[in-house]
C-alpha cells in the first residue's frame, strides 16, 4: 500500500477516503495447558489487511466465522490495540504521538453489536442508556436527554412510550433500534455494524435494514456492515470485502463481485447460499471440508487446501491482493495474476474455470 | 380425500403450554399435520413460533414439571402422548431420533465418537460389541466422514463443526429410525459447510427412504430440503402445502410477508417489504387470528374467532378467513 498523499493530509478533498486502513494486523496468543510445551503459536486473527472506505458509502464485510471480521471491527474502534498497522480517519492517524486521540475518534466512530442485550445496561431506562455517551463526553444532562428523545423518534420508537422502559421490556428488534440510537447519540460519521441484524427474525430484520438505509441518507453516515449473510450484504452495501482466515481475498463494487466473482473462495461462498427457487435446488456443494484453523493457516494462498483450481505455486507463494484490470476491484489469487506461475494465469483462461454443479 | 397414502405420523390438535408461578406460555395452540412415509416436511417459522416445542412433543421430550400437553400424536398407530414410560424410552432411542443445532448436546465429551455410537446400538439392538463396531464404521462411511476408521477413535472436541454434525447424523441413524427429527441442524454452521450437510441429508433421505421433519427459520434452507412445507406463527400452522406451491404462491398474509421480507439477490435497490410490529407474546391462548395485529387485510371477522386451518385444495390448507380470495391479492410485493 502506498503511503497517503501528503497533499491530502489537511485539505478537504472529495476524493479523500473517510477511513484508510493500512496493513492492520492482530495475533492473539493462545495459552497452553502445560507450560512445559513453551509458547504456542498465536491465532492470526487479522493478518495484514489494507482497504479504504469512502465518505457516504457502505462497505460490506463477509466471510465465515473466525475469519477475523469482529477482530477487525474491534481494532478499528480500538477496543483492542493492533500489533501493527495504521488506521487513518479523515486524514488523521488514530492514536500515537501527534495522532487523533482515541477519545475523539470514538465520538466519530461508533459500533453496534449483534447481541442487543449485552450492550445495554439492564438497570438503566433506555433514555439514560442513550444519554450516557453524550453525558460522559461532557454534554449537559438536560441537553443529552433531549437528544435521546429526538434520536428515539428517529429510530422509529415513539419517545412517549419508550423513554422509561427497560431493556427487558423490549422486543429484539426494538432493542436493536435502541442500540442504533445509542450509537448515533454522539453524532458519529462512521457506524460499524457487526452482525447487527443477524439475531433478528426476517420480518424484523427488514424493518431495521430499512431504518439503516433511511438514517444513512438523513444523517450522511458511512457504514461498515459486517455479516455472514451474503444476501443482506448485497442488499445494503456499495462495496464488499471478502475475508478468509484473517486476510482479504477479494474487494470491490458489490454488484461486480456478486455478478462476476473472481476469487475461487468468493465463488464458493456465493454458490453455497441456499437457493430461493424450489425448482433449482443445489445439486453439489462447491467445496468440501471445513475452514482450517487460523492458528496454523495453510502456506501460500490460505485457500489452497480447499481450492479446486490450486496448483503447486498456490502452496508456495502468497498471492498479493492486487488490482485486476479496470475498476477498483482487487483479488488475491494466482489465477488472476499474469506470470504468477499458475498454468491458467491471465484473465481469459481463468474466466473459463468454473465449479461443477 | 383418497386414502392410499402411507401415513407414518399423525399429529392431531396438539396443544402445549408451559405453566409456572409467574406466567403461562401458550407455545403450541392446536397443531395438526400428517407425515407420509418417505416425506420431508419442512416446518418454517420465526423464533418463538413453536417449532422446537412441536418437534420435541413427538418424542414427548418436554419438562413434565411445567409442560402441559393435550391432543394426540399417532406414530405408526400408537399414541406417543399416552405411551407407557418404558415404551417411550425405547421409542426415543430407536424409532424416532433427533438431530440438533448443537452437537454438544448429543455427544458426551469424555467418550469417543465410536464408543458412543456402539453403545447406542448395543443398548437398543442387543448385538455384540464387535458387530456394533462394524456398524459404527459403516455409519461414519455412510455420512461421508473421511478416514472413517481413525475417526471412530476421536473425541467430539477433536472434530471440526461440520464433522461433528455428520457424526451426530450417524448416531441418529444408528438404530434405523422410522422418523428423523431435525431441529435447525445446520444453523450454527458456516455457509460452505451448511450446504454440504444439507446435501448429505438429502442424499441419505433418498438412499434410505427416510421420513424427516426439518425445522428451520431459514427460507432457503427449507427450500433445499423439504418436499412439503408447514409455516408456523404464534404456535399454529398457518399454511401448509407442497413446497413449490407455498413458495411460489403463498396465500396466508404471514407467509406472503415472510417471503417478501426475506432478502434475496433481486432485493437490491428496492425498499424491503417489512412486516410491521412484532410476534405475539403467547401469554394467553389465541382468541382471534394471531397475525391480525400485523396483517394488512385485517377485518372484523379476523378478530371475532380463531380462524381454522381450512383446506384450499387436496394438498394445501390455510388458516385465514380470506383464504378463498387470498390467492388473488398479494399486498406484499416483491416475491
Ligand atoms: N480475545 C481473543 N483471544 C484469542 N483468540 C481470539 C480472540 N478474539 C478472537 N479470537 C480468534 O480470532 C479469530 C477471529 O475471530 P473473530 O474476529 O471473532 O472472527 P469473526 O468475527 O469473523 O467470526 C478466531 O479464530 C477467534 O477464535
Ligand atoms: N421449557 C420451557 N419453559 C417455558 N417456556 C418454554 C419452554 N420451551 C419453550 N418455551 C417457550 O415456548 C415458545 C415456543 O418456543 P420454541 O418452540 O422453542 O420456538 P421456536 O419456533 O423458536 O423453536 C417460546 O415462547 C418459548 O420461550
Ligand atoms: S491462488 Fe491458487 S489456491 Fe489460491 S484461490 Fe487462486 S487458484 Fe486457488
Ligand atoms: Mg464476529
Ligand atoms: Mg427452536
mmCIF file of N, CA and C and ligand atoms in Angstrom, chain B residues 18-19 23 25-28 45-54 62-63 65-66 183-184 215 232 281-282, ligand 2:
data_model
loop_
_atom_site.group_PDB
_atom_site.id
_atom_site.type_symbol
_atom_site.label_atom_id
_atom_site.label_comp_id
_atom_site.label_asym_id
_atom_site.label_seq_id
_atom_site.Cartn_x
_atom_site.Cartn_y
_atom_site.Cartn_z
ATOM 1 N N UNK B 18 -46.681 -23.969 28.878
ATOM 2 C CA UNK B 18 -45.727 -24.053 29.978
ATOM 3 C C UNK B 18 -46.264 -23.200 31.112
ATOM 4 N N UNK B 19 -46.467 -23.842 32.244
ATOM 5 C CA UNK B 19 -47.088 -23.140 33.357
ATOM 6 C C UNK B 19 -46.080 -22.981 34.479
ATOM 7 N N UNK B 23 -45.854 -17.055 35.119
ATOM 8 C CA UNK B 23 -46.608 -16.859 33.889
ATOM 9 C C UNK B 23 -46.849 -18.168 33.159
ATOM 10 N N UNK B 25 -47.003 -19.790 29.223
ATOM 11 C CA UNK B 25 -46.697 -19.554 27.817
ATOM 12 C C UNK B 25 -47.483 -20.558 26.980
ATOM 13 N N UNK B 26 -48.350 -20.058 26.121
ATOM 14 C CA UNK B 26 -49.110 -20.948 25.238
ATOM 15 C C UNK B 26 -48.295 -21.159 23.968
ATOM 16 N N UNK B 27 -47.413 -22.153 24.015
ATOM 17 C CA UNK B 27 -46.397 -22.300 22.968
ATOM 18 C C UNK B 27 -46.961 -22.937 21.703
ATOM 19 N N UNK B 28 -47.826 -23.931 21.850
ATOM 20 C CA UNK B 28 -48.412 -24.610 20.690
ATOM 21 C C UNK B 28 -49.928 -24.628 20.879
ATOM 22 N N UNK B 45 -40.611 -21.136 10.415
ATOM 23 C CA UNK B 45 -41.224 -20.100 11.242
ATOM 24 C C UNK B 45 -40.155 -19.329 11.982
ATOM 25 N N UNK B 46 -40.527 -18.159 12.479
ATOM 26 C CA UNK B 46 -39.550 -17.326 13.166
ATOM 27 C C UNK B 46 -39.365 -17.821 14.598
ATOM 28 N N UNK B 47 -38.394 -17.232 15.291
ATOM 29 C CA UNK B 47 -38.092 -17.744 16.627
ATOM 30 C C UNK B 47 -39.291 -17.538 17.547
ATOM 31 N N UNK B 48 -39.543 -18.533 18.383
ATOM 32 C CA UNK B 48 -40.661 -18.466 19.309
ATOM 33 C C UNK B 48 -41.988 -18.899 18.721
ATOM 34 N N UNK B 49 -41.998 -19.333 17.458
ATOM 35 C CA UNK B 49 -43.277 -19.689 16.833
ATOM 36 C C UNK B 49 -43.744 -21.090 17.248
ATOM 37 N N UNK B 50 -42.918 -21.834 17.978
ATOM 38 C CA UNK B 50 -43.347 -23.137 18.491
ATOM 39 C C UNK B 50 -42.806 -24.328 17.726
ATOM 40 N N UNK B 51 -41.810 -24.121 16.890
ATOM 41 C CA UNK B 51 -41.262 -25.202 16.072
ATOM 42 C C UNK B 51 -40.597 -26.274 16.939
ATOM 43 N N UNK B 52 -39.681 -25.851 17.808
ATOM 44 C CA UNK B 52 -38.945 -26.832 18.619
ATOM 45 C C UNK B 52 -39.875 -27.551 19.579
ATOM 46 N N UNK B 53 -40.807 -26.829 20.155
ATOM 47 C CA UNK B 53 -41.730 -27.462 21.109
ATOM 48 C C UNK B 53 -42.577 -28.510 20.381
ATOM 49 N N UNK B 54 -43.039 -28.207 19.184
ATOM 50 C CA UNK B 54 -43.792 -29.179 18.391
ATOM 51 C C UNK B 54 -42.938 -30.427 18.147
ATOM 52 N N UNK B 62 -40.476 -33.056 26.847
ATOM 53 C CA UNK B 62 -40.672 -31.725 27.406
ATOM 54 C C UNK B 62 -40.676 -31.873 28.922
ATOM 55 N N UNK B 63 -40.224 -30.846 29.634
ATOM 56 C CA UNK B 63 -40.125 -30.982 31.095
ATOM 57 C C UNK B 63 -41.494 -31.271 31.722
ATOM 58 N N UNK B 65 -42.409 -31.211 34.599
ATOM 59 C CA UNK B 65 -42.638 -30.278 35.699
ATOM 60 C C UNK B 65 -43.589 -29.138 35.293
ATOM 61 N N UNK B 66 -43.365 -28.560 34.123
ATOM 62 C CA UNK B 66 -44.181 -27.387 33.791
ATOM 63 C C UNK B 66 -44.877 -27.451 32.425
ATOM 64 N N UNK B 183 -33.789 -30.397 14.196
ATOM 65 C CA UNK B 183 -34.097 -29.062 14.717
ATOM 66 C C UNK B 183 -32.963 -28.095 14.382
ATOM 67 N N UNK B 184 -33.100 -27.388 13.290
ATOM 68 C CA UNK B 184 -32.096 -26.414 12.831
ATOM 69 C C UNK B 184 -30.678 -27.002 12.848
ATOM 70 N N UNK B 215 -36.988 -28.679 10.954
ATOM 71 C CA UNK B 215 -37.405 -27.373 11.468
ATOM 72 C C UNK B 215 -36.350 -26.322 11.140
ATOM 73 N N UNK B 232 -45.297 -21.915 10.460
ATOM 74 C CA UNK B 232 -45.845 -21.690 11.806
ATOM 75 C C UNK B 232 -45.769 -20.239 12.208
ATOM 76 N N UNK B 281 -47.161 -12.409 22.056
ATOM 77 C CA UNK B 281 -46.407 -12.773 23.256
ATOM 78 C C UNK B 281 -46.827 -14.106 23.884
ATOM 79 N N UNK B 282 -47.915 -14.728 23.422
ATOM 80 C CA UNK B 282 -48.300 -16.086 23.825
ATOM 81 C C UNK B 282 -48.709 -16.216 25.303
HETATM 82 N N1 LIG C 2 -39.267 -25.351 28.788
HETATM 83 C C1 LIG C 2 -39.927 -24.227 28.539
HETATM 84 N N2 LIG C 2 -40.463 -23.492 29.540
HETATM 85 C C2 LIG C 2 -41.136 -22.348 29.288
HETATM 86 N N3 LIG C 2 -41.329 -21.841 28.051
HETATM 87 C C3 LIG C 2 -40.812 -22.510 27.022
HETATM 88 C C4 LIG C 2 -40.080 -23.731 27.190
HETATM 89 N N4 LIG C 2 -39.675 -24.182 25.973
HETATM 90 C C5 LIG C 2 -40.133 -23.271 25.081
HETATM 91 N N5 LIG C 2 -40.817 -22.274 25.702
HETATM 92 C C6 LIG C 2 -41.489 -21.130 25.050
HETATM 93 O O1 LIG C 2 -42.353 -21.644 24.055
HETATM 94 C C7 LIG C 2 -42.396 -20.777 22.925
HETATM 95 C C8 LIG C 2 -42.067 -21.566 21.666
HETATM 96 O O2 LIG C 2 -40.702 -21.972 21.738
HETATM 97 P P1 LIG C 2 -39.959 -22.825 20.619
HETATM 98 O O3 LIG C 2 -40.811 -23.951 20.190
HETATM 99 O O4 LIG C 2 -38.628 -23.154 21.190
HETATM 100 O O5 LIG C 2 -39.814 -21.789 19.445
HETATM 101 P P2 LIG C 2 -39.005 -21.943 18.074
HETATM 102 O O6 LIG C 2 -40.016 -21.800 16.994
HETATM 103 O O7 LIG C 2 -38.053 -20.789 18.078
HETATM 104 O O8 LIG C 2 -38.304 -23.265 18.070
HETATM 105 C C9 LIG C 2 -41.396 -19.656 23.215
HETATM 106 O O9 LIG C 2 -42.117 -18.550 23.715
HETATM 107 C C10 LIG C 2 -40.520 -20.252 24.282
HETATM 108 O O10 LIG C 2 -39.985 -19.249 25.107
#
